[in-house]
Amino acid sequence: MPKRLDAAWGSVRQGSSSRSKGPDGITLGEFSRNWHLHRDAIRNQLRGNCYIFGGYLGHAIAKAGPRDPPSLKSFRPISVANIRDRVVQRAILEAIWPDIRDRVVTKSSFGGVRRYAQSSRNVQPDDNDRRCIKRAANKIFSLRQSGFCWIFETDIVDFFSSIDKVSLLESLAGALRDQSLVKVISDSLSTEVTNAGQLGFRAGLWNSLWGVPQGGVLSPALANFYLFALDKAMEREGFKVIRYVDDLIILARDEPEATAAHDLCLETLSELRLKIHPLGENSKTRIIAPNKPFRFLGLEFSARSIRPTLEKFAKLTDSIDSITDPRRRNQLTGVIQELNWLVLGFMSAYDFCNLTQNELAIFDSRIGFRVRQWMCRRGIIRNVRHVTSDAFAYLGIKRFSDRLLNPIVDRARPGELVKSESHATNAM
């Protein structure tokens, strides 16, 4: 037990912000200083079957797009647990993973379980890349090269809030060898929020009897576990599914096949008491013809390229401006460190995309200007023109344009993807 809790604590500490806290107000840093005391208390309570979860701190995150007047549909409910509860949930996940992994990681599932993917027999060796979005993009490109150029796309309406908790726990009971864990999991899935009074009408986003908490440690794995029936139903019929938790596309050879995929998806999800948006050209559920670009997982796919969406570029610019805001930090070293993390993180996430050196240089210039502006306002330099590009290299500021790219589409023979899509179009 102590070793498992230590491992769980290591995972939580690595994956959480130092300022992160739940309803009890204890931050990660405060919890860390007293870890051994917390571990002993948690171990004793679990052994005595008297561990009590502390609920969640609810955050109603506004969804993109104008909503006037605001309604519950304008927000996404995110639940943040106490640090100690996250440790327990992580330990539970480690314990149950051998029993559930083959129902969580399927050939169709690409999101929510990347750390555990290589443990599953359902995943091929080349699918063990930790960057799940890159794996999904690779798969999409490969299928389109093979002639699967019609796209059926959809997402599940209010997925985490709509999961049938009773049905989920019954399925878990059938899969777990240690039945005592079912009760602990059930307790951990309580979606009650402790700050309902502060949330006002937005507290209606949480239902204590239904759904699993979005943001919970166990939730991504259990969400994929719940959708195992969907994956298997689609795979049995030979459909090419790319699912990232509740977002999915199905690639087909022609329009009738894409329509059949929609019908089976709708039927299977209905059995799980889940819904998708109505099929329509301007809906989140639609069928896309060959040669038409489409968006999935923050990427825009076309016949000749895979690129981050414009929203991703806008978010990158906002992050650069936020990091270099003179009001945020007192030390230049801290600004440089954050900028370097941003550059490395973005390029690691999107090195498979078709990014040009010219557009990457634009973001380098943005960083250069903002850092010079920051230094000028702090009195380090007198004019924003007083620092050369060589000086930035001396300071250790990394550049987007210096990173190596390995775009997926460029790996194809010239015109190969375009040719396959032309055949699909001619067959319409």
mmCIF file of C-alpha atoms in Angstrom, residues 347-348 350-352 357 360 399-407:
data_model
loop_
_atom_site.group_PDB
_atom_site.id
_atom_site.type_symbol
_atom_site.label_atom_id
_atom_site.label_comp_id
_atom_site.label_asym_id
_atom_site.label_seq_id
_atom_site.Cartn_x
_atom_site.Cartn_y
_atom_site.Cartn_z
ATOM 1 C CA MET A 347 6.700 22.450 -31.394
ATOM 2 C CA SER A 348 6.623 19.056 -29.700
ATOM 3 C CA TYR A 350 2.745 20.149 -33.718
ATOM 4 C CA ASP A 351 6.042 19.101 -35.282
ATOM 5 C CA PHE A 352 4.086 16.776 -37.570
ATOM 6 C CA GLN A 357 9.659 28.730 -41.469
ATOM 7 C CA LEU A 360 7.325 30.388 -37.272
ATOM 8 C CA ARG A 399 13.178 29.936 -31.297
ATOM 9 C CA PHE A 400 10.271 28.274 -33.049
ATOM 10 C CA SER A 401 12.110 28.427 -36.369
ATOM 11 C CA ASP A 402 15.096 26.477 -34.992
ATOM 12 C CA ARG A 403 13.042 23.370 -34.230
ATOM 13 C CA LEU A 404 13.033 20.451 -36.651
ATOM 14 C CA LEU A 405 9.752 19.621 -38.385
ATOM 15 C CA ASN A 406 8.639 16.210 -39.620
ATOM 16 C CA PRO A 407 5.297 16.828 -41.355
#
